[in-house]
XYZ file of C-alpha atoms in Angstrom:
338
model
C 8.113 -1.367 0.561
C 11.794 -0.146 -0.389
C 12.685 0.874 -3.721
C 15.112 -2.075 -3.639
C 12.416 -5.248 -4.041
C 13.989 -5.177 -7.652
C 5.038 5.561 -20.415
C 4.374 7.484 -22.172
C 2.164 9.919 -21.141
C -0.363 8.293 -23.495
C -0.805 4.385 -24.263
C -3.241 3.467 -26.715
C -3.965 -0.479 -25.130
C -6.960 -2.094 -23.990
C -6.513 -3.520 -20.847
C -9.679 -5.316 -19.449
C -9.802 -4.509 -15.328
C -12.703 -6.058 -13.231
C -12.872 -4.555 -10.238
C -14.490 -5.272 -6.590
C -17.422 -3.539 -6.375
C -15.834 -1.661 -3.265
C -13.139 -0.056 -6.064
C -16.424 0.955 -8.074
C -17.828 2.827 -5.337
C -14.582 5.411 -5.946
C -16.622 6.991 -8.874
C -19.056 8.252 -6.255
C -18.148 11.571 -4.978
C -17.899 11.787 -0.510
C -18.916 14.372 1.510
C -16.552 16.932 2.632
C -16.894 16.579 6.079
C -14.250 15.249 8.733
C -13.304 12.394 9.305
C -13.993 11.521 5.896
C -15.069 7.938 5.759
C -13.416 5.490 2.602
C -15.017 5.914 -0.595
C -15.696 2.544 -0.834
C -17.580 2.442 2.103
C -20.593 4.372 1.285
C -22.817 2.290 -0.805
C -24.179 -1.493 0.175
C -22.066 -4.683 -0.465
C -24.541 -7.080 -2.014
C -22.556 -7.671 -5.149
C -19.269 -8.418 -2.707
C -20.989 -10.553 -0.366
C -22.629 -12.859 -2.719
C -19.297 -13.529 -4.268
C -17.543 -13.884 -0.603
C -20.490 -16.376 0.287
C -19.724 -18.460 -2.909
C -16.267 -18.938 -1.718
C -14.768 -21.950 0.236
C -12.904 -21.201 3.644
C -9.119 -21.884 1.150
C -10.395 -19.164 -1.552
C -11.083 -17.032 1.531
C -7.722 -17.108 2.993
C -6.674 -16.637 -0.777
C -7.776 -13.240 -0.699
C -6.204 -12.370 2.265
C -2.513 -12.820 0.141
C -1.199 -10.564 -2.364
C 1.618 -11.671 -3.988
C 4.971 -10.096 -6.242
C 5.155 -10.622 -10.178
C 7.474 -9.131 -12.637
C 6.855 -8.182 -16.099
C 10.676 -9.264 -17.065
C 11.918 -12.354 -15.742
C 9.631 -14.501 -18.578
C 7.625 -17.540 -18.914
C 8.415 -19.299 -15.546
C 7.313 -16.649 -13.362
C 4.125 -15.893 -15.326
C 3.404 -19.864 -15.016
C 4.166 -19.420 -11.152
C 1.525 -16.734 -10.762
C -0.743 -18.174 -12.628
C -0.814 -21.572 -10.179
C -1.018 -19.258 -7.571
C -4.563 -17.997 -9.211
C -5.857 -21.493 -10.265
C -4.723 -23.613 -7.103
C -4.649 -20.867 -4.014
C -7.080 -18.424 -5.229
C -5.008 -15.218 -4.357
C -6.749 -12.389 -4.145
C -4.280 -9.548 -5.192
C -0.866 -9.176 -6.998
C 1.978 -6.406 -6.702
C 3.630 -5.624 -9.833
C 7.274 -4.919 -9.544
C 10.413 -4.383 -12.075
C 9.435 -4.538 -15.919
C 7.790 -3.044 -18.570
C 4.229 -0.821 -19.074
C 3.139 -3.132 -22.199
C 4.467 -6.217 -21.088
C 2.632 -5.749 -17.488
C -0.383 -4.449 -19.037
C -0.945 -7.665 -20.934
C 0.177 -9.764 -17.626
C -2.887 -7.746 -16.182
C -5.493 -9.002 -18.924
C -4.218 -12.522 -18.465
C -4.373 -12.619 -14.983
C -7.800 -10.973 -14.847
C -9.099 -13.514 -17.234
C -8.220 -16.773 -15.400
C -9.142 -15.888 -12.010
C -12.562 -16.582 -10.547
C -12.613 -13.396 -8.750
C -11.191 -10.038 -9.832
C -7.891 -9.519 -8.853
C -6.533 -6.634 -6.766
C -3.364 -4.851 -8.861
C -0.959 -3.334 -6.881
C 2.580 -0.968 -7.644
C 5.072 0.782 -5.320
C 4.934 4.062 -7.174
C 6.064 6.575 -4.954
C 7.685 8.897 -7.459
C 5.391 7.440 -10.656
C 5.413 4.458 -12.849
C 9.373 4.660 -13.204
C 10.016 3.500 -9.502
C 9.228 0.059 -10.996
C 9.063 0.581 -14.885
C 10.864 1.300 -17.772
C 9.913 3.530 -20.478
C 7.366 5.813 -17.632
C 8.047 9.176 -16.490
C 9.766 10.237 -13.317
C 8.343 12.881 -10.765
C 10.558 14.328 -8.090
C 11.433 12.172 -4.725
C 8.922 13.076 -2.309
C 12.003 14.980 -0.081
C 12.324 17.540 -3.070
C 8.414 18.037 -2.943
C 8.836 18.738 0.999
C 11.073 22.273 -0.429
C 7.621 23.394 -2.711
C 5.198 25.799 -1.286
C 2.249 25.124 -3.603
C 0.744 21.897 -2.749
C -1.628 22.104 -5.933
C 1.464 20.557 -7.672
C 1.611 17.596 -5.517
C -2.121 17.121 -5.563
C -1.764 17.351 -9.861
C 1.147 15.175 -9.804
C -0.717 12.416 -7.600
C -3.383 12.617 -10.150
C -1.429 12.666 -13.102
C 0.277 9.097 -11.600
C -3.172 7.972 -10.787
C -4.568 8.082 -14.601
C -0.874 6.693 -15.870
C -1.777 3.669 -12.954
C -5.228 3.341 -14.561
C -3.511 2.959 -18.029
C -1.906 0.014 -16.766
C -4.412 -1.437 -15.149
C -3.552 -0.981 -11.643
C -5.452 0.290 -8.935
C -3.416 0.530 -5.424
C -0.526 2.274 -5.347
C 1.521 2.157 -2.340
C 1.857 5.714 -2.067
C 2.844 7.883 -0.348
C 5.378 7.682 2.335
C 3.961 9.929 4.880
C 6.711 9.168 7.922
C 8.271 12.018 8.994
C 12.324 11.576 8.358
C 12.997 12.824 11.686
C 16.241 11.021 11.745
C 19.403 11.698 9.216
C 20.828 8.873 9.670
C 17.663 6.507 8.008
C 19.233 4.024 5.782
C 15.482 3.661 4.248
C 13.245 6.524 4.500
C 15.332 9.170 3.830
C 14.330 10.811 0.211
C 11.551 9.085 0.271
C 9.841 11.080 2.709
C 8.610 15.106 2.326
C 10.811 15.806 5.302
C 11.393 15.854 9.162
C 7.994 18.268 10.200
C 4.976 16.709 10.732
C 2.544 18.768 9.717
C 4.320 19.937 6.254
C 4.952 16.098 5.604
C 0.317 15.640 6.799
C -0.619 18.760 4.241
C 1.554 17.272 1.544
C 0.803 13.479 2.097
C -2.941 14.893 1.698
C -2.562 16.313 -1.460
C -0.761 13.208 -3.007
C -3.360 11.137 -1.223
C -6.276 12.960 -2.835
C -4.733 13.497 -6.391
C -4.489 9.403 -6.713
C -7.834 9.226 -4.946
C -9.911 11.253 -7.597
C -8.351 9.436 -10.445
C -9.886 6.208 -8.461
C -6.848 4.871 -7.362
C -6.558 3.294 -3.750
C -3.895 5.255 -1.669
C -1.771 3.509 0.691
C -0.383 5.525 3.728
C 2.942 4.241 5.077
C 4.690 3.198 7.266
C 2.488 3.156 10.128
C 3.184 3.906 12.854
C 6.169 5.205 11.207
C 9.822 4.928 10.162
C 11.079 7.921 10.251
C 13.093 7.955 13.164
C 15.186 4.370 12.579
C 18.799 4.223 11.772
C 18.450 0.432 10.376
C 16.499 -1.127 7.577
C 13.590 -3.690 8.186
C 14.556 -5.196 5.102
C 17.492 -6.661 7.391
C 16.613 -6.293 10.980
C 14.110 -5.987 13.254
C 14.182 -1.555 13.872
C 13.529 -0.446 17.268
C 11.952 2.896 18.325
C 12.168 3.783 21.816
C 10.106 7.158 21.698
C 7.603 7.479 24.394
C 3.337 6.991 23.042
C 3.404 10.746 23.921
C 6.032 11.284 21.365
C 4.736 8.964 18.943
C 1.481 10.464 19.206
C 2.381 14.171 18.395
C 5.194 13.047 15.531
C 5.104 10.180 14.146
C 1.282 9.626 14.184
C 0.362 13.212 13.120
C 0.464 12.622 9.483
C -1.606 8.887 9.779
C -3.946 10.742 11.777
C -4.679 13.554 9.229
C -4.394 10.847 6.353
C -7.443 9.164 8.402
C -9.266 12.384 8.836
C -9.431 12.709 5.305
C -10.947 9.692 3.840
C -7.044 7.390 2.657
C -8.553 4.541 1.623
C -5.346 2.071 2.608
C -2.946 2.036 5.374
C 1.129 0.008 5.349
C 1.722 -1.312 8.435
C 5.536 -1.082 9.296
C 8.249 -3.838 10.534
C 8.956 -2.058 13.340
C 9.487 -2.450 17.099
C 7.703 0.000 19.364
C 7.999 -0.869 23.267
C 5.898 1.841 23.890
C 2.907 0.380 22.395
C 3.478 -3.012 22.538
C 6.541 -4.602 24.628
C 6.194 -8.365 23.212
C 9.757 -8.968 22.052
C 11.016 -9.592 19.032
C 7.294 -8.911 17.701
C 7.020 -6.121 14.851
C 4.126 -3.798 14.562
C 3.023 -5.194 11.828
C 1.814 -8.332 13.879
C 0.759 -6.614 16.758
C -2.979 -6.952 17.600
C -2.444 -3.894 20.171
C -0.744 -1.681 17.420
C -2.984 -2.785 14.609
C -6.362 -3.305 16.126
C -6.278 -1.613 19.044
C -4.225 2.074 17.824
C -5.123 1.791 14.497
C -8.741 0.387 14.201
C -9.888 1.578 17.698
C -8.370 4.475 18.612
C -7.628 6.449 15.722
C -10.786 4.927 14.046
C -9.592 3.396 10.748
C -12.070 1.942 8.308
C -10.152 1.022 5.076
C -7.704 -1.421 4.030
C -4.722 -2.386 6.103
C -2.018 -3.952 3.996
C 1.620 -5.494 5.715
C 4.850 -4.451 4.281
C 6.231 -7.558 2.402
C 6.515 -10.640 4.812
C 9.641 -11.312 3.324
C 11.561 -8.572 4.746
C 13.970 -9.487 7.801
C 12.047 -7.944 10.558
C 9.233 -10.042 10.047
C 10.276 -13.215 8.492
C 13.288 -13.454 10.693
C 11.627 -13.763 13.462
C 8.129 -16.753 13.042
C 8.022 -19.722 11.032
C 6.065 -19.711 7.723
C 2.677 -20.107 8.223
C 3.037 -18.720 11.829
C 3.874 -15.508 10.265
C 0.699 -15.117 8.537
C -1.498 -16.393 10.960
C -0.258 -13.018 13.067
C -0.286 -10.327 10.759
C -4.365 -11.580 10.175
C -4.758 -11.912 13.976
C -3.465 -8.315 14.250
C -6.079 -6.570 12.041
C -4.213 -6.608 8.359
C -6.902 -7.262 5.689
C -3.878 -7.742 2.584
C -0.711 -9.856 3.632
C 1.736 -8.495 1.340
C 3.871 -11.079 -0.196
């Protein structure tokens, strides 16, 4: 997601976080050897699938949907979200603009009124302050891309991974690993650790595995990257005209390394890709070839895939509601993101 969808170091609250039992498994440690397999992925289910089972085919699709709350627009929106608990059973909810306390005690609330633990979510590319106030700032990942000691990045990720556990969040969509192979990106930009692929792989990894450690789910994005756009999918549908050769040394170098070492989530990206999949007007983040059959298949991805926001241009623009949906689960996504 863009920066646009508009703490201390210490914070002595309780904040009460039931988890999936998959987001338990993170406190197990995984073997080091390649491809490293999701944490979550390593012990049995039981616990997960007796809770599934117990669930009508409505609450199932309700966990499929993860939607956008705020921390400062008041009463009315908290009322919203909490319908959206009691009446469609959703199963996860990305925090956006507001406040460390005030979204810490939307967490417990929200928690304590939903049948089944609720996924929290936060675009927090460059820490907490990306979305709240009164949280510390780390650099832009583009100034990271000019450091030569990747240890920082790795102690920075984990540093924003135990500031996310204060709050009681545990996906961040982080980080950005396209590679900003084209100046003129309206989007990616600063927001990327620059235009080689392998620096931007090695220093995606070490973000990726600081959060990871502090048990927070990492989200790799935008696959199969943005990079090399010179319009904004908040707006428009982007096209990329690179050949699957191209794609496949550049833009998918990074995903593939991320995959290699154990990310547990994946961002699929508004984008349009001829090369992979010619259906017009279709973005890859509905695309059962680019989702399923490059992502799943090929490159042999076993965690969560989460959309960008359905509400941006390039997807919404383009299918009716409900239509929408329906292809982004087709395709292979596992979270459809607001």
């Amino acid at each position: 997601m863009s920066p646009d969808h508009g703490m201390k170091k210490s914070l002595n609250f309780p904040v009460r976080i039931s988890q999936f039992l998959f987001f338990l498994h993170f406190f197990l440690s995984v073997d080091a050897q390649e491809p490293v397999p999701p944490a979550y992925l390593h012990t049995d289910s039981l616990w997960v699938d007796s809770v599934y089972n117990s669930l009508s085919p409505r609450e199932r699709i309700g966990q499929l949907i993860m939607v956008a709350a705020f921390s400062n627009r008041g009463p009315e929106q908290q009322a919203e979200i909490e319908r959206l608990i009691r009446d469609a059973g959703i199963g996860g909810i990305a925090f956006f603009q507001g406040g460390p306390v005030r979204q810490s005690g939307l967490v417990n609330r929200y928690q304590s009124i939903s049948k089944v633990p609720i996924l929290m979510a936060i675009d927090a590319e460059w820490g907490l302050a990306m979305r709240l106030d009164s949280t510390p700032t780390f650099p832009y990942q583009i100034a990271l891309g000019a450091i030569r000691d990747n240890e920082i990045i790795y102690r920075m990720g984990a540093e924003i991974g135990r500031e996310l556990t204060e709050i009681g969040i545990q996906m961040n969509f982080a980080p950005v690993v396209d590679v900003n192979s084209n100046p003129n990106n309206p989007v990616i930009n600063y927001r990327s650790f620059g235009e080689n692929p392998t620096l931007v792989a090695a220093k995606g990894r070490a973000y990726m595995n600081g959060l990871q450690d502090m048990h927070i789910l990492a989200t790799a994005k935008h696959f199969p990257g943005h990079g090399d756009t010179e319009s904004d999918s908040h707006n428009t549908l982007p096209e990329i005209k690179h050949s699957a050769s191209r794609l496949n040394s550049v833009e998918l170098l990074p995903f593939r390394n991320a995959i290699q070492e154990g990310v547990t989530g994946i961002m699929t990206a508004h984008l349009h890709i001829p090369s992979l999949d010619p259906t017009p007007d279709l973005a890859s983040s509905l695309s059962e070839k680019i989702v399923t059959g490059l992502l799943k298949e090929e490159m042999g991805f076993k965690g969560l895939i989460v959309t960008d926001a359905l509400d941006m241009q390039a997807a919404d623009g383009y299918h009716s509601p409900g239509e929408l949906e329906a292809l982004a689960f087709q395709a292979g996504n596992d979270i459809l993101l607001i």
